[in-house]
mmCIF file of C-alpha atoms in Angstrom:
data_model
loop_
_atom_site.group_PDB
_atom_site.id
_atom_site.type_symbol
_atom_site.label_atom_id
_atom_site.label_comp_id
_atom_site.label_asym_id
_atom_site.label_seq_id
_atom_site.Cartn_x
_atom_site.Cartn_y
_atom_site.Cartn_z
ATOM 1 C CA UNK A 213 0.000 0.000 0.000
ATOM 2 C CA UNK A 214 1.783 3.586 -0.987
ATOM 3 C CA UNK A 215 0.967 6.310 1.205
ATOM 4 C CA UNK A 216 0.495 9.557 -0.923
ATOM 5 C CA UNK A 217 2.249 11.497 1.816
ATOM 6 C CA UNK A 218 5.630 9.536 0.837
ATOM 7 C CA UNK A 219 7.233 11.103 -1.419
ATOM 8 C CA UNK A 220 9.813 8.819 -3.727
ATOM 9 C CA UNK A 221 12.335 10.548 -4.944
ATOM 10 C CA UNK A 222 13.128 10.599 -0.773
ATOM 11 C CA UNK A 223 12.780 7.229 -0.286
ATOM 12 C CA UNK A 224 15.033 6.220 -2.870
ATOM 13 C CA UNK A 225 17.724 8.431 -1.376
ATOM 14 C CA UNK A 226 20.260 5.659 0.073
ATOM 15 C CA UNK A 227 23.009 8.581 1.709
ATOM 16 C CA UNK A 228 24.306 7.437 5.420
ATOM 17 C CA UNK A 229 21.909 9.405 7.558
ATOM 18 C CA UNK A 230 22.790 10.191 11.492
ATOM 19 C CA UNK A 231 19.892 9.784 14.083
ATOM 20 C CA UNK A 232 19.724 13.328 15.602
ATOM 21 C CA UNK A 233 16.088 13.153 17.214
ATOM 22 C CA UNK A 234 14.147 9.601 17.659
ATOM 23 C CA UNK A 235 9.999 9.786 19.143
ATOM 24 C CA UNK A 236 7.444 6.974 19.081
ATOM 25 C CA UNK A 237 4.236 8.589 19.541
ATOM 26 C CA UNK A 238 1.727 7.409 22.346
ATOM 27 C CA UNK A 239 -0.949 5.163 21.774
ATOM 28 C CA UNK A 240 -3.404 8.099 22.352
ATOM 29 C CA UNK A 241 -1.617 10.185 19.301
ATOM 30 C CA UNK A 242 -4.532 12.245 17.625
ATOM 31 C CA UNK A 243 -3.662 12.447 13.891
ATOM 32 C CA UNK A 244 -1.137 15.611 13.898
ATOM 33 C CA UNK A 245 1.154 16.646 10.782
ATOM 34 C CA UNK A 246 4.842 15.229 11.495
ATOM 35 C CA UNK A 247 5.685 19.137 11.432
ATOM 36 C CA UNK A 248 3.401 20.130 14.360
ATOM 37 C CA UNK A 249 4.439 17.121 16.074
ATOM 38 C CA UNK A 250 7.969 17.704 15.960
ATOM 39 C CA UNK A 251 7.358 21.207 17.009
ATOM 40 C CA UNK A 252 5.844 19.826 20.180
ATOM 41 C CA UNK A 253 9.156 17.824 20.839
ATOM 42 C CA UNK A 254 12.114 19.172 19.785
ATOM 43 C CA UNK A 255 13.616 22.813 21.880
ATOM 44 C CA UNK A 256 14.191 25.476 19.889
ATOM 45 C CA UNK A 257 13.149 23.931 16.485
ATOM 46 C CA UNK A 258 11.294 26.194 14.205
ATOM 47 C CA UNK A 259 8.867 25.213 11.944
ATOM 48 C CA UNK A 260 10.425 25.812 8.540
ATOM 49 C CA UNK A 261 13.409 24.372 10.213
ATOM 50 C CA UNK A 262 11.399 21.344 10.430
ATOM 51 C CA UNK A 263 9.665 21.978 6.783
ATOM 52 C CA UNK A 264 13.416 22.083 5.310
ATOM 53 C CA UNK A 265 14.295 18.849 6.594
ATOM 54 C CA UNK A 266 11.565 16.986 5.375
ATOM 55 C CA UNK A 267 11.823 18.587 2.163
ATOM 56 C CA UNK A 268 15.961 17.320 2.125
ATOM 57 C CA UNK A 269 14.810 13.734 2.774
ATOM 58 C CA UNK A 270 15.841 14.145 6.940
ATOM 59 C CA UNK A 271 12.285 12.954 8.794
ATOM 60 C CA UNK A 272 11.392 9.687 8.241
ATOM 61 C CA UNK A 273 8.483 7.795 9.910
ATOM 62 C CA UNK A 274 8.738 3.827 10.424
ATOM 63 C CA UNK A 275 11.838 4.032 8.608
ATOM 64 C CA UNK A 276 10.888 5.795 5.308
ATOM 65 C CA UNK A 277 11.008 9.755 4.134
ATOM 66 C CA UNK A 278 8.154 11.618 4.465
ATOM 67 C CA UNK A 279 6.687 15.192 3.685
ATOM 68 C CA UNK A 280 5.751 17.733 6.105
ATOM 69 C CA UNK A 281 1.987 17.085 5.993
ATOM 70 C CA UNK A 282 2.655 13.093 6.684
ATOM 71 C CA UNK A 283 0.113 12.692 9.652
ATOM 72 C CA UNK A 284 1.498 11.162 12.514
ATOM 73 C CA UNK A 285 -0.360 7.974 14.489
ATOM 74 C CA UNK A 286 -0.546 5.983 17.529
ATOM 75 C CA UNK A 287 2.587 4.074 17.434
ATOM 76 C CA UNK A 288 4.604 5.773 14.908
ATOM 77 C CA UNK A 289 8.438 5.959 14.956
ATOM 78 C CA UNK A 290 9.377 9.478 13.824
ATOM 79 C CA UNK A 291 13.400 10.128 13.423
ATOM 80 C CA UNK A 292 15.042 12.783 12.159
ATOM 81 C CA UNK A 293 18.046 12.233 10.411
ATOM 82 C CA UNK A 294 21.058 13.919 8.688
ATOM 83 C CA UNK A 295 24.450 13.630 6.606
ATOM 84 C CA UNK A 296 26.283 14.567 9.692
ATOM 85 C CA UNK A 297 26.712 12.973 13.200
ATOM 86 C CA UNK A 298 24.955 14.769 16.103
ATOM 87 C CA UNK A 299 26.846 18.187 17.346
ATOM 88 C CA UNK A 300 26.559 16.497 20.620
ATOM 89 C CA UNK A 301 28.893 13.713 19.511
ATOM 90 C CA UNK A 302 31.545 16.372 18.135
ATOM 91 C CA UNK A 303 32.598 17.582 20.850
ATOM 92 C CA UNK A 304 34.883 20.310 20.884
ATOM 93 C CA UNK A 305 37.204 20.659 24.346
ATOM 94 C CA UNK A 306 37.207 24.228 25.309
ATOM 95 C CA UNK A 307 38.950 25.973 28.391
ATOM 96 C CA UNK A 308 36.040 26.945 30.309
ATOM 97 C CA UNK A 309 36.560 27.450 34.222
ATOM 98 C CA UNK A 310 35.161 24.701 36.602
ATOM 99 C CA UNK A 311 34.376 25.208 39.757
ATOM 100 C CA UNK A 312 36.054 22.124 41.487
ATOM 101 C CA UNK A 313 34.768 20.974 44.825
ATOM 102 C CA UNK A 314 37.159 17.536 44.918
ATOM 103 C CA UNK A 315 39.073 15.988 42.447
ATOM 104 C CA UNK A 316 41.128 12.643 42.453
ATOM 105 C CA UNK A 317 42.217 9.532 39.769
ATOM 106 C CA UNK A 318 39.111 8.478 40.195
ATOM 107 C CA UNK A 319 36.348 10.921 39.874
ATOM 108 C CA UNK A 320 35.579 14.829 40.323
ATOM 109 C CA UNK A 321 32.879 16.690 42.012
ATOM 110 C CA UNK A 322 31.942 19.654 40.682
ATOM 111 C CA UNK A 323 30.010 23.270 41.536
ATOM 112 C CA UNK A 324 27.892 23.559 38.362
ATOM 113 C CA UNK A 325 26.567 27.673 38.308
ATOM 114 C CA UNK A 326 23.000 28.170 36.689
ATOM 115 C CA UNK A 327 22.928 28.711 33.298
ATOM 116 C CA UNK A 328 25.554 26.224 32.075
ATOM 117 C CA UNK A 329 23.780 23.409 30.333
ATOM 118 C CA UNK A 330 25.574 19.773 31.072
ATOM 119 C CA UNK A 331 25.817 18.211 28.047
ATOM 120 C CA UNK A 332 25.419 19.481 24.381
ATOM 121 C CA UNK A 333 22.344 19.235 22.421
ATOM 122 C CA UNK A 334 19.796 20.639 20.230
ATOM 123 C CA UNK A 335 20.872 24.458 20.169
ATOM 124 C CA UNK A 336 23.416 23.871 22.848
ATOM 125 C CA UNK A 337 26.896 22.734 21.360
ATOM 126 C CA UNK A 338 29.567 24.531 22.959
ATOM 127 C CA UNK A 339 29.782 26.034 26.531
ATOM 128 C CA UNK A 340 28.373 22.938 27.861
ATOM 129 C CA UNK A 341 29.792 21.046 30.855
ATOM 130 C CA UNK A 342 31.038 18.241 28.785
ATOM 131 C CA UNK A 343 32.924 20.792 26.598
ATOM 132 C CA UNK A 344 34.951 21.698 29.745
ATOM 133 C CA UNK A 345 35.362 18.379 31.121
ATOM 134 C CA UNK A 346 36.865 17.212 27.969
ATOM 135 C CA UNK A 347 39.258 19.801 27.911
ATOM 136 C CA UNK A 348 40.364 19.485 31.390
ATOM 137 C CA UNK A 349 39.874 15.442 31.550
ATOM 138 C CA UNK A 350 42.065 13.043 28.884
ATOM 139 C CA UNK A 351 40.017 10.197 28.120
ATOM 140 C CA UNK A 352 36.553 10.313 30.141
ATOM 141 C CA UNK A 353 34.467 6.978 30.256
ATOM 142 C CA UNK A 354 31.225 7.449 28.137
ATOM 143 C CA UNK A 355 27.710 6.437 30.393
ATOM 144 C CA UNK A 356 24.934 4.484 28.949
ATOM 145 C CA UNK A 357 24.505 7.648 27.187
ATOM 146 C CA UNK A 358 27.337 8.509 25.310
ATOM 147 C CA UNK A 359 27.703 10.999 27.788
ATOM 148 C CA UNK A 360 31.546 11.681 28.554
ATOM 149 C CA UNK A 361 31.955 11.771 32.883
ATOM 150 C CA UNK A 362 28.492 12.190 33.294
ATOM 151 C CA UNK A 363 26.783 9.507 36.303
ATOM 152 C CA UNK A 364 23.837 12.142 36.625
ATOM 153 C CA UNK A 365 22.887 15.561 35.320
ATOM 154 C CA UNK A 366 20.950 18.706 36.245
ATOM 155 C CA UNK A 367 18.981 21.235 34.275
ATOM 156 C CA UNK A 368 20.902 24.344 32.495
ATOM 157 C CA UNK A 369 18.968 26.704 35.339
ATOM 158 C CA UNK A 370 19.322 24.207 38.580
ATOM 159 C CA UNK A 371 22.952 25.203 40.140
ATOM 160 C CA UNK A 372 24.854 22.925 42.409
ATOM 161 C CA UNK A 373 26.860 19.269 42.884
ATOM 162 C CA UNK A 374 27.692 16.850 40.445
ATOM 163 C CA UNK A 375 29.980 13.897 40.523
ATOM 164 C CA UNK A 376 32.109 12.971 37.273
ATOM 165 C CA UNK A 377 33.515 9.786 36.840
ATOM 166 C CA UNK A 378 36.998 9.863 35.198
ATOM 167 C CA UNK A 379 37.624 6.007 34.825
ATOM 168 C CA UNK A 380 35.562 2.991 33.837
ATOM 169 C CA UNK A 381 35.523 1.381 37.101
ATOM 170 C CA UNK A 382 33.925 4.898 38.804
ATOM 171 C CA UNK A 383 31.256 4.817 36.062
ATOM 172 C CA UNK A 384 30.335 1.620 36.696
ATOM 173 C CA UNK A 385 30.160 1.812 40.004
ATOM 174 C CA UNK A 386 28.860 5.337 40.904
ATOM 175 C CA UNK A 387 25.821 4.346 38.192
ATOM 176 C CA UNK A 388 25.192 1.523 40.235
ATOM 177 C CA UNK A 389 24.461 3.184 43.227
ATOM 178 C CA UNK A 390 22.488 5.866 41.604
ATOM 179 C CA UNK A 391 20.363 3.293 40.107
ATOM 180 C CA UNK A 392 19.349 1.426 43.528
ATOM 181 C CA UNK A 393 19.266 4.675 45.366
ATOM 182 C CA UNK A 394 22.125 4.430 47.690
ATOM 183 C CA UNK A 395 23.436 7.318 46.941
ATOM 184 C CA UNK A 396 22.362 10.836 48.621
ATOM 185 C CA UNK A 397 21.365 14.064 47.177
ATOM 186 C CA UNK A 398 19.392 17.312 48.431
ATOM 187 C CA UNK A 399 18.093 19.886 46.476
ATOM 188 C CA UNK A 400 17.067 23.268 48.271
ATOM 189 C CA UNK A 401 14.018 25.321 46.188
ATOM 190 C CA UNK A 402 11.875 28.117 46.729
ATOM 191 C CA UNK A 403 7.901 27.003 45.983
ATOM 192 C CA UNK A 404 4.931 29.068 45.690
ATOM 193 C CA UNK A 405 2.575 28.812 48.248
ATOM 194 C CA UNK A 406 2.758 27.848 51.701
ATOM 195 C CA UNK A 407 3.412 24.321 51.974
ATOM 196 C CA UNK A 408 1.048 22.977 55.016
ATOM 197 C CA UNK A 409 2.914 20.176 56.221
ATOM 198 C CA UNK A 410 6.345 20.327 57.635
ATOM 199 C CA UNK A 411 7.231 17.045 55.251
ATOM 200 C CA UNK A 412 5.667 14.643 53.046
ATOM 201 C CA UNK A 413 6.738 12.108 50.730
ATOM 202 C CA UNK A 414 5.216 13.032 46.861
ATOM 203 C CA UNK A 415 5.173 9.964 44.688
ATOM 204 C CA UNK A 416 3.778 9.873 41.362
ATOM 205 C CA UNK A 417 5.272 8.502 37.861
ATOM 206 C CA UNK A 418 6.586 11.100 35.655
ATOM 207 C CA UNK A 419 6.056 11.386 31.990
ATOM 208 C CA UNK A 420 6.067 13.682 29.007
ATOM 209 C CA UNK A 421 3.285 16.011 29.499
ATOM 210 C CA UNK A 422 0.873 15.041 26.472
ATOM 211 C CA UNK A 423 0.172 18.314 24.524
ATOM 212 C CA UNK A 424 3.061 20.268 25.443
ATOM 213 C CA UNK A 425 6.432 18.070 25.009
ATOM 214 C CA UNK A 426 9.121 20.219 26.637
ATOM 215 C CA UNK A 427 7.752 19.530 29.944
ATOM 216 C CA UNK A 428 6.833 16.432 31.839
ATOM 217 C CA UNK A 429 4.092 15.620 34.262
ATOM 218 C CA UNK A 430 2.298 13.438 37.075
ATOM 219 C CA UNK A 431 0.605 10.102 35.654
ATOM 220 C CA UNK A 432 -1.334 8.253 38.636
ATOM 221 C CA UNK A 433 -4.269 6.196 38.130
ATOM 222 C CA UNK A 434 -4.966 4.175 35.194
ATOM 223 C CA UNK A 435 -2.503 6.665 32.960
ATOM 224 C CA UNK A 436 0.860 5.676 35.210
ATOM 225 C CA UNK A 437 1.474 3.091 32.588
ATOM 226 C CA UNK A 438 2.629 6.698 30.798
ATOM 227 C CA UNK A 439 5.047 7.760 33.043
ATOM 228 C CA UNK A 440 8.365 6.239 35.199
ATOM 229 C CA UNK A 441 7.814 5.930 38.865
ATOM 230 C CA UNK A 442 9.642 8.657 41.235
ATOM 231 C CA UNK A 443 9.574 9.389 44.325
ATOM 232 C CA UNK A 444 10.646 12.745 45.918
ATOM 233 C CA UNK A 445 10.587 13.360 49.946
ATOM 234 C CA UNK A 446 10.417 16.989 50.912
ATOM 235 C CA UNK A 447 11.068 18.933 54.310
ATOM 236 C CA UNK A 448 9.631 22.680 54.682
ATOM 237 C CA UNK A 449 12.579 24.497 55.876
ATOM 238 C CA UNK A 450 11.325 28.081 56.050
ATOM 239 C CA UNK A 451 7.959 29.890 55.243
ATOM 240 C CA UNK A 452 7.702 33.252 53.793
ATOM 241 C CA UNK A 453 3.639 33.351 53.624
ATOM 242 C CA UNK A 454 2.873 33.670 49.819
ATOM 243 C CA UNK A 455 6.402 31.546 48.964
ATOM 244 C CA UNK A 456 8.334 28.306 51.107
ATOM 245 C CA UNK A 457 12.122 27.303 51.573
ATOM 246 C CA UNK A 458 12.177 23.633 50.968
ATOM 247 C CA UNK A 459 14.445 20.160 50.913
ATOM 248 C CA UNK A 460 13.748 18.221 48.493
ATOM 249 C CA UNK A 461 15.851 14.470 48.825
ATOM 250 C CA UNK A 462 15.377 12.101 45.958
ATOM 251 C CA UNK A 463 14.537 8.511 45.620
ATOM 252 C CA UNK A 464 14.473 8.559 42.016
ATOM 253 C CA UNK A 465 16.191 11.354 39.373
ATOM 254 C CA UNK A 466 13.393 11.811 36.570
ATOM 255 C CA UNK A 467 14.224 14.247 34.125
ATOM 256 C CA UNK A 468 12.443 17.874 36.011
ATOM 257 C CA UNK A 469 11.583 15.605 38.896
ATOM 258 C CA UNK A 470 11.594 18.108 41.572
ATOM 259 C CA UNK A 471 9.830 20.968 39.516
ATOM 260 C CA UNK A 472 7.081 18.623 38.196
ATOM 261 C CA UNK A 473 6.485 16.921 41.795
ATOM 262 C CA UNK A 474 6.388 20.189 43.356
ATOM 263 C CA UNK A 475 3.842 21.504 40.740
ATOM 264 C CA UNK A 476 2.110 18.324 41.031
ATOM 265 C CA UNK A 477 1.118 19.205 44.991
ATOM 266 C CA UNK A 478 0.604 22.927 43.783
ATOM 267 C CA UNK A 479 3.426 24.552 44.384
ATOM 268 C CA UNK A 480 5.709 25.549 41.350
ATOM 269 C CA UNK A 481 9.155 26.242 41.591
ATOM 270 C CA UNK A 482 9.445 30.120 42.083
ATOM 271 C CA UNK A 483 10.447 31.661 38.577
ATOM 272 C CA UNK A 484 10.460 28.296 36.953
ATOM 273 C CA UNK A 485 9.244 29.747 33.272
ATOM 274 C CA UNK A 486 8.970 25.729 31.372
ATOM 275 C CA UNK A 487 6.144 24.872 34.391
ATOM 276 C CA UNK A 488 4.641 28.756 34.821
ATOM 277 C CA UNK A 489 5.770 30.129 38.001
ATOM 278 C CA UNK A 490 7.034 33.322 36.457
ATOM 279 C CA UNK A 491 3.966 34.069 37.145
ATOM 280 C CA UNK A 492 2.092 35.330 40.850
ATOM 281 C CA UNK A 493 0.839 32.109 41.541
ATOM 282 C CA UNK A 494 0.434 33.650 45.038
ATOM 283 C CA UNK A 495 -0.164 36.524 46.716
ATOM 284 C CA UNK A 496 -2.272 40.568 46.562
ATOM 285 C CA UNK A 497 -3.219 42.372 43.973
ATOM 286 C CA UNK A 498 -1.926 45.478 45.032
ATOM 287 C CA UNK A 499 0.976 46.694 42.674
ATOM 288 C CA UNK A 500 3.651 47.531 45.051
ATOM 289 C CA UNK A 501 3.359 43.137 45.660
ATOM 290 C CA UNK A 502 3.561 42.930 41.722
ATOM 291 C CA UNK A 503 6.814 45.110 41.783
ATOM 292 C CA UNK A 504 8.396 43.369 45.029
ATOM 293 C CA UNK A 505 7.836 40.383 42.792
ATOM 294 C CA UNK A 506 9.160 41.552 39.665
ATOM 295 C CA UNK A 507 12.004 42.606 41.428
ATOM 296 C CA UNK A 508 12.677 39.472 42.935
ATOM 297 C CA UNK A 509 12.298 37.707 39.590
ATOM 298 C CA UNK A 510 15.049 40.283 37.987
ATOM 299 C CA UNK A 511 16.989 39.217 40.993
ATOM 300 C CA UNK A 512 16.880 35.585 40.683
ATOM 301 C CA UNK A 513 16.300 34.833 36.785
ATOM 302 C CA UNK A 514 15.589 31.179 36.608
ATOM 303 C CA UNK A 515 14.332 28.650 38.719
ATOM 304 C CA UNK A 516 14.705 28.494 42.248
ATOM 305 C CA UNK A 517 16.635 25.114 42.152
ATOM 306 C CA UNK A 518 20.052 24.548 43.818
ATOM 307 C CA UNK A 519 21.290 20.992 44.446
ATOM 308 C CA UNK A 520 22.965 21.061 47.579
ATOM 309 C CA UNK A 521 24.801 18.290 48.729
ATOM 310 C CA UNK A 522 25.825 15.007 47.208
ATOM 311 C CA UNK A 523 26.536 11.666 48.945
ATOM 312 C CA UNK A 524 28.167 8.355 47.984
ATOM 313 C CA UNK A 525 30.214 5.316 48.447
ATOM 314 C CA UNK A 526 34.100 5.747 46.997
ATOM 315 C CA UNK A 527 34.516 3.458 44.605
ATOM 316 C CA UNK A 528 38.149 2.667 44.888
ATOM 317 C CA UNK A 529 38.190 3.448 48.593
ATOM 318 C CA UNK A 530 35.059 2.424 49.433
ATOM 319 C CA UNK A 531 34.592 5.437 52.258
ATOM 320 C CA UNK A 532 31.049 7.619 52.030
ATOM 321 C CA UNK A 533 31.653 10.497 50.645
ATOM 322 C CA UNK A 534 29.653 13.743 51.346
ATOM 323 C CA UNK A 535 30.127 17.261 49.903
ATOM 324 C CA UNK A 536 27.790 20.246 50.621
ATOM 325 C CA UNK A 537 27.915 23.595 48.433
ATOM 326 C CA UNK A 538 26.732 27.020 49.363
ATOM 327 C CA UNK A 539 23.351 28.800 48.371
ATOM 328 C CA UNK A 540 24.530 30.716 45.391
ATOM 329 C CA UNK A 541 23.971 34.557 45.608
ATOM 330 C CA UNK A 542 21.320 34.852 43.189
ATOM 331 C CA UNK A 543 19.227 32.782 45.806
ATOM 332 C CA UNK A 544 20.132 34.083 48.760
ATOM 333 C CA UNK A 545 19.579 37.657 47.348
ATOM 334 C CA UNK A 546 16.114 36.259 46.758
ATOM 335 C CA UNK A 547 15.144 34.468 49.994
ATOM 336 C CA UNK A 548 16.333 37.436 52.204
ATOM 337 C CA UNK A 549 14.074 39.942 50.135
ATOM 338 C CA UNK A 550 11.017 37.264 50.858
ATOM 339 C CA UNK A 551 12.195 36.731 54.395
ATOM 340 C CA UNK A 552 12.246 40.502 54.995
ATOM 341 C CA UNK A 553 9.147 41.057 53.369
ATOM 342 C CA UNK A 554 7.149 38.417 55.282
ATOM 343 C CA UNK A 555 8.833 39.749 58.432
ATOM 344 C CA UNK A 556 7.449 43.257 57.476
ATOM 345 C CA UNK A 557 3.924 41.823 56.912
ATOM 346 C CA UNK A 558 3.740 40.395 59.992
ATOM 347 C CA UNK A 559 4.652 43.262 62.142
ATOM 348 C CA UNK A 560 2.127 45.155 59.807
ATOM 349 C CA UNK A 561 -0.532 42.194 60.727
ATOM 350 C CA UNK A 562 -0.197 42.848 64.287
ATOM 351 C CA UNK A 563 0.004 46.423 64.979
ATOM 352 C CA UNK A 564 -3.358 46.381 63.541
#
């Protein structure tokens, strides 16, 4: 059966192609055209971007070239493929400065500042983490991956520890113990809202969110089939009225797990933009809130994610390990404006 949609001059096109972007799409898939749906998937793509490459032969679906207007269904494989191998795989070593907590033969733990992205990817090929790591490091193990050094990772906008592994052996075993949980970490956010209880366990499998593909979401019920499971334990460590300080240990490390859980019990990361707390989620109406607000958001311009310490087992020495890194300024800045202001409000409160 020839689908009209196909176009042949593409398929017969027999160049060596390089996977850049693979999606299968959910058994729920509405009928979409492949360039909407890629639109929905892929950061920073545009859609004559996307247009382009089907017109050069580059998106194919179940393993064949298709146009732009190809619809996509439940169950199709959708790639996108070109002449060249993924930027991500060329990576280029540049001298960019680390902030080194601990370094030996074995492994390296690292301050990573918001804004840096860890790894290189679509609209992301130099500055990157791995481009400094390779510059710095000869000959870094690749993870399951093809991730030079990397056991974990955090989002460009989170700040805060990660452990590198600079040998085979450190891979293998650091990935280990990230994988049955015996490892430690601790995030420390600022949430909208004030949290009610002091701590709670939040526990929900995480998935892409269905219509809009750069974020994920909850799936409980009969849709966790959709999602992974995770598991995130939180502790309130201050309260600020309108906004709370909290810990946030993991079980699990989904991709956005703390900012989805978090929005998932209704209280978004402060400033997060992907999951809409950029916005007042909290709060007055009056304006001089709106500009304490906006000036807190000019303050802190990202999400108000830090991951704070980082435990685990040696793996050539076989002694725990535990490192713990410093609020960076941006967030402080931004907690002691909220921690003033709800100071001021309650003095106001009571001399009424």
């Amino acid at each position: 059966m020839t689908n009209s949609n196909i176009d042949p001059e593409l398929e017969a096109q027999d160049d060596e192609l390089y996977e850049h972007h693979k999606f299968t799409a959910d058994k729920g898939q509405q009928p979409l055209r492949v360039d909407k749906y890629l639109m929905n998937y892929i950061e920073n793509a545009t859609r004559n971007k996307i247009q382009k490459a089907a017109k050069d032969g580059n998106i194919h679906v179940n393993n064949v070239a298709v146009k732009s207007n190809y619809k996509v269904k439940p169950g199709d494989v959708v790639q996108v493929l070109f002449e060249h191998p993924p930027y991500e795989f060329l990576l280029t070593p540049e001298d960019i400065p680390l902030d080194i907590v601990y370094e030996d033969d074995a492994l390296m733990v690292v301050n990573k500042p918001a804004g840096m992205v860890v790894h290189p990817g679509h609209g992301n090929y130099s500055g990157t983490l791995i481009n400094a790591l390779v510059y710095h490091i000869d000959n870094l193990p690749n993870n399951s991956s093809e991730r030079p050094g990397l056991v974990h990772r955090i989002d460009k906008d989170t700040s805060g520890l990660l452990v590198i592994a600079k040998t085979e052996q450190t891979m293998t075993h650091l990935s280990k113990q990230f994988f049955k949980k015996t490892s430690s970490r601790e995030y420390v956010a600022l949430v909208w809202g004030n949290v009610v209880e002091e701590e709670g366990i939040i526990e929900g499998n995480i998935g892409r969110h269905p219509k809009n593909r750069l974020q994920n979401t909850v799936y409980i019920g009969d849709d966790e089939e959709m999602g992974k499971p995770a598991v995130t334990h939180y502790k309130v460590l201050e309260r600020f009225g309108y906004v709370t300080l909290v810990s946030c240990k993991l079980e699990t490390g989904r991709t956005h797990q703390i900012r989805v859980h978090m929005k998932h019990i209704g209280h978004t990361l402060f400033n997060d933009e992907r999951y809409g707390g950029e916005r007042i989620l909290k709060g007055t109406t009056f304006t001089k809130y709106k500009q304490f607000v906006d000036n807190c958001f000019k303050i802190l311009p990202r999400q108000a994610l830090h991951a704070k310490t980082l435990g685990f087992v040696h793996p050539v020495t076989k002694e725990w390990m535990s490192f713990d890194s410093e609020l960076p300024q941006d967030m402080q800045d931004c907690i002691e404006k909220w921690r003033a202001y709800s100071k001021n409000q309650k003095e106001f409160i009571e001399e009424e």
